[in-house]
Amino acid sequence: ESNHVSFTDKVNKVLKEISKEKLVILDNVKQGIERGAIEIYQDFEEDIYQALKEAYPKMKKYKNLILFYPTKTVYPYPKRILHGFRKFCFEHSIDFEYLEEVYEDMVIKRGDLFVTIEESDLVSLVKQIREDEFVLGKDVGIISYNDTPLKELLGITVVSTDFKKMGETAAKMILEKEKGSYKVPFNFIDRNSL
């Protein structure tokens, strides 16, 4: 099993071949790699940490915190998401566990709070919660990572980057020939599942 990293030596070599004046880096900025004239980025560790802090008053009613953090995906999630989650839990003395994915026939208990990253895990989890006849947002809770129209429709609470703002900012900076760094807002959006 290989460890995925955002920037390999090969990627960095290719980035160095692009004129810095023409280089636009979206989403992930890392020290030690070629910097772009425009950088519109997320701070994965600090973002999830701050969003969970905001969600904390509503999280307190749950007994167990379970994070589904897939490590074997084709497009891996930055480890810094995990670091921010861990930092939040340690600071608030919360016991938590990691699972690779939602397993079929997983035992769900009243008082469980789940944090999902993959869409497929969210779907499996909601299905199992309904089959077990738990009330979402009362008996068990879900916080999902990154908003989508489907999550909005289903009333799923999320912690999410503002992707619309990311795209708008990139377009504006390119069109107006601006240079610089911009950190995209990351929000806790409280709906019915927490």
Coordinates of C-alpha atoms in Angstrom, one line a residue:
E1 CA 0.0 0.0 0.0
S2 CA 1.6 3.3 -1.1
N3 CA 1.3 6.5 0.9
H4 CA -0.3 9.2 -1.1
V5 CA 1.2 12.7 -1.0
S6 CA -0.1 15.9 -2.6
F7 CA 3.2 16.9 -4.1
T8 CA 5.7 14.4 -5.4
D9 CA 9.1 15.3 -6.7
K10 CA 7.7 14.8 -10.3
V11 CA 4.9 17.2 -9.6
N12 CA 7.2 19.8 -8.2
K13 CA 9.6 19.4 -11.2
V14 CA 6.7 20.1 -13.6
L15 CA 5.6 23.1 -11.5
K16 CA 9.1 24.6 -11.7
E17 CA 8.8 24.5 -15.5
I18 CA 5.8 26.8 -15.5
S19 CA 6.5 30.5 -15.3
K20 CA 5.7 31.7 -11.8
E21 CA 3.8 34.6 -13.4
K22 CA 1.4 32.1 -15.0
L23 CA 1.1 29.6 -12.2
V24 CA -2.3 29.5 -10.4
I25 CA -2.4 27.1 -7.4
L26 CA -5.8 26.1 -6.1
D27 CA -6.8 24.2 -3.0
N28 CA -3.5 23.0 -1.5
V29 CA -0.4 25.2 -0.8
K30 CA 2.6 23.4 0.7
Q31 CA 5.9 24.8 2.0
G32 CA 8.9 23.8 -0.1
I33 CA 7.1 23.5 -3.4
E34 CA 7.0 25.9 -6.3
R35 CA 4.8 28.9 -5.4
G36 CA 2.3 30.4 -7.7
A37 CA 1.6 34.0 -8.6
I38 CA -2.0 33.3 -7.5
E39 CA -2.7 30.9 -4.6
I40 CA -6.2 30.2 -3.5
Y41 CA -6.0 27.6 -0.8
Q42 CA -7.5 25.7 2.2
D43 CA -5.8 25.4 5.5
F44 CA -7.0 21.8 6.1
E45 CA -5.9 21.3 9.7
E46 CA -7.0 24.7 11.1
D47 CA -10.2 24.7 9.0
I48 CA -11.6 21.5 10.4
Y49 CA -10.4 22.3 13.9
Q50 CA -12.2 25.7 14.0
A51 CA -15.4 24.3 12.4
L52 CA -15.6 21.5 14.9
K53 CA -15.0 24.0 17.7
E54 CA -18.1 25.9 16.4
A55 CA -20.1 22.7 16.2
Y56 CA -19.0 21.6 19.7
P57 CA -22.0 22.9 21.7
K58 CA -24.3 20.6 19.7
M59 CA -21.8 17.7 19.6
K60 CA -21.8 17.5 23.4
K61 CA -25.1 15.5 23.5
Y62 CA -23.4 12.5 21.9
K63 CA -21.3 9.9 23.7
N64 CA -19.1 8.4 21.0
L65 CA -17.3 10.2 18.1
I66 CA -16.5 8.1 15.0
L67 CA -14.5 9.5 12.1
F68 CA -14.6 7.7 8.7
Y69 CA -11.3 8.6 7.2
P70 CA -10.5 6.6 4.0
T71 CA -6.8 6.1 3.3
K72 CA -7.1 3.8 0.3
T73 CA -8.9 6.2 -2.1
V74 CA -7.7 7.1 -5.6
Y75 CA -7.8 10.8 -4.7
P76 CA -6.5 10.9 -1.1
Y77 CA -7.6 13.4 1.5
P78 CA -4.9 15.5 3.1
K79 CA -3.5 14.1 6.4
R80 CA -3.9 17.6 7.8
I81 CA -7.7 16.9 8.1
L82 CA -6.9 14.1 10.4
H83 CA -4.4 16.3 12.4
G84 CA -7.0 19.0 12.9
F85 CA -9.7 16.4 14.0
R86 CA -7.2 14.9 16.4
K87 CA -6.2 18.3 17.8
F88 CA -9.9 19.2 18.4
C89 CA -10.6 15.9 20.2
F90 CA -7.5 16.0 22.4
E91 CA -8.2 19.6 23.4
H92 CA -11.8 18.8 24.3
S93 CA -11.0 15.4 26.0
I94 CA -13.2 13.6 23.5
D95 CA -12.6 9.8 22.9
F96 CA -12.9 9.0 19.3
E97 CA -12.2 6.2 16.8
Y98 CA -11.2 6.0 13.2
L99 CA -12.8 3.6 10.7
E100 CA -11.8 3.2 7.1
E101 CA -15.4 3.0 5.9
V102 CA -19.0 2.3 6.9
Y103 CA -19.2 -1.5 7.1
E104 CA -22.3 -3.4 6.2
D105 CA -24.3 -4.4 9.4
M106 CA -22.2 -2.1 11.5
V107 CA -23.5 -1.8 15.0
I108 CA -24.8 1.7 15.5
K109 CA -25.6 2.8 19.1
R110 CA -27.8 5.6 20.4
G111 CA -25.4 8.5 21.2
D112 CA -23.0 7.9 18.3
L113 CA -21.8 10.9 16.3
F114 CA -20.3 10.2 12.9
V115 CA -18.0 12.4 10.8
T116 CA -18.0 11.3 7.2
I117 CA -15.8 12.4 4.4
E118 CA -16.7 10.1 1.5
E119 CA -20.2 10.5 -0.1
S120 CA -20.6 6.7 -0.3
D121 CA -20.0 6.4 3.5
L122 CA -22.7 9.1 4.1
V123 CA -25.2 7.2 1.9
S124 CA -24.5 3.8 3.6
L125 CA -24.7 5.4 7.1
V126 CA -28.0 7.2 6.5
K127 CA -29.4 4.0 5.1
Q128 CA -28.3 2.0 8.2
I129 CA -29.6 4.6 10.6
R130 CA -33.0 4.5 8.9
E131 CA -33.1 0.7 9.0
D132 CA -32.2 0.8 12.7
E133 CA -35.0 3.3 13.1
F134 CA -32.9 5.9 14.9
V135 CA -33.8 9.6 14.6
L136 CA -31.0 11.5 12.9
G137 CA -30.0 14.6 14.9
K138 CA -31.5 13.1 18.1
D139 CA -30.5 9.5 18.7
V140 CA -27.4 9.7 16.4
G141 CA -25.7 12.5 14.6
I142 CA -23.8 13.1 11.4
I143 CA -21.4 15.8 10.3
S144 CA -20.2 15.5 6.7
Y145 CA -17.1 17.0 5.2
N146 CA -17.7 19.3 2.2
D147 CA -21.1 20.5 1.2
T148 CA -23.0 19.3 -1.9
P149 CA -26.6 20.1 -3.2
L150 CA -27.6 16.5 -2.1
K151 CA -26.4 17.1 1.5
E152 CA -28.3 20.4 1.6
L153 CA -31.4 18.6 0.3
L154 CA -31.1 15.8 2.9
G155 CA -30.5 18.3 5.7
I156 CA -27.0 17.0 6.5
T157 CA -24.9 19.2 8.8
V158 CA -21.5 19.9 7.2
V159 CA -18.1 21.5 7.6
S160 CA -17.2 22.8 4.2
T161 CA -14.9 24.9 2.1
D162 CA -16.7 27.6 0.1
F163 CA -16.0 26.2 -3.3
K164 CA -18.1 28.9 -5.1
K165 CA -15.9 31.5 -3.4
M166 CA -12.8 29.6 -4.5
G167 CA -13.9 29.6 -8.1
E168 CA -15.1 33.2 -8.1
T169 CA -11.9 34.5 -6.5
A170 CA -9.7 32.6 -9.0
A171 CA -11.6 34.0 -11.9
K172 CA -11.5 37.5 -10.6
M173 CA -7.8 37.4 -9.8
I174 CA -7.0 36.0 -13.3
L175 CA -9.2 38.5 -15.1
E176 CA -7.9 41.5 -13.2
K177 CA -4.3 40.3 -13.3
E178 CA -4.0 40.3 -9.5
K179 CA -1.3 38.4 -7.7
G180 CA -1.2 37.0 -4.2
S181 CA -2.5 34.5 -1.7
Y182 CA -6.1 34.0 -0.6
K183 CA -7.4 31.6 2.1
V184 CA -10.9 30.3 1.2
P185 CA -13.6 30.5 3.9
F186 CA -14.5 27.2 5.6
N187 CA -17.8 27.0 7.4
F188 CA -19.8 25.0 9.8
I189 CA -23.3 24.7 8.3
D190 CA -25.8 23.5 10.9
R191 CA -28.7 21.5 9.5
N192 CA -30.8 18.6 10.9
S193 CA -28.3 15.8 11.3
L194 CA -26.5 17.1 14.4

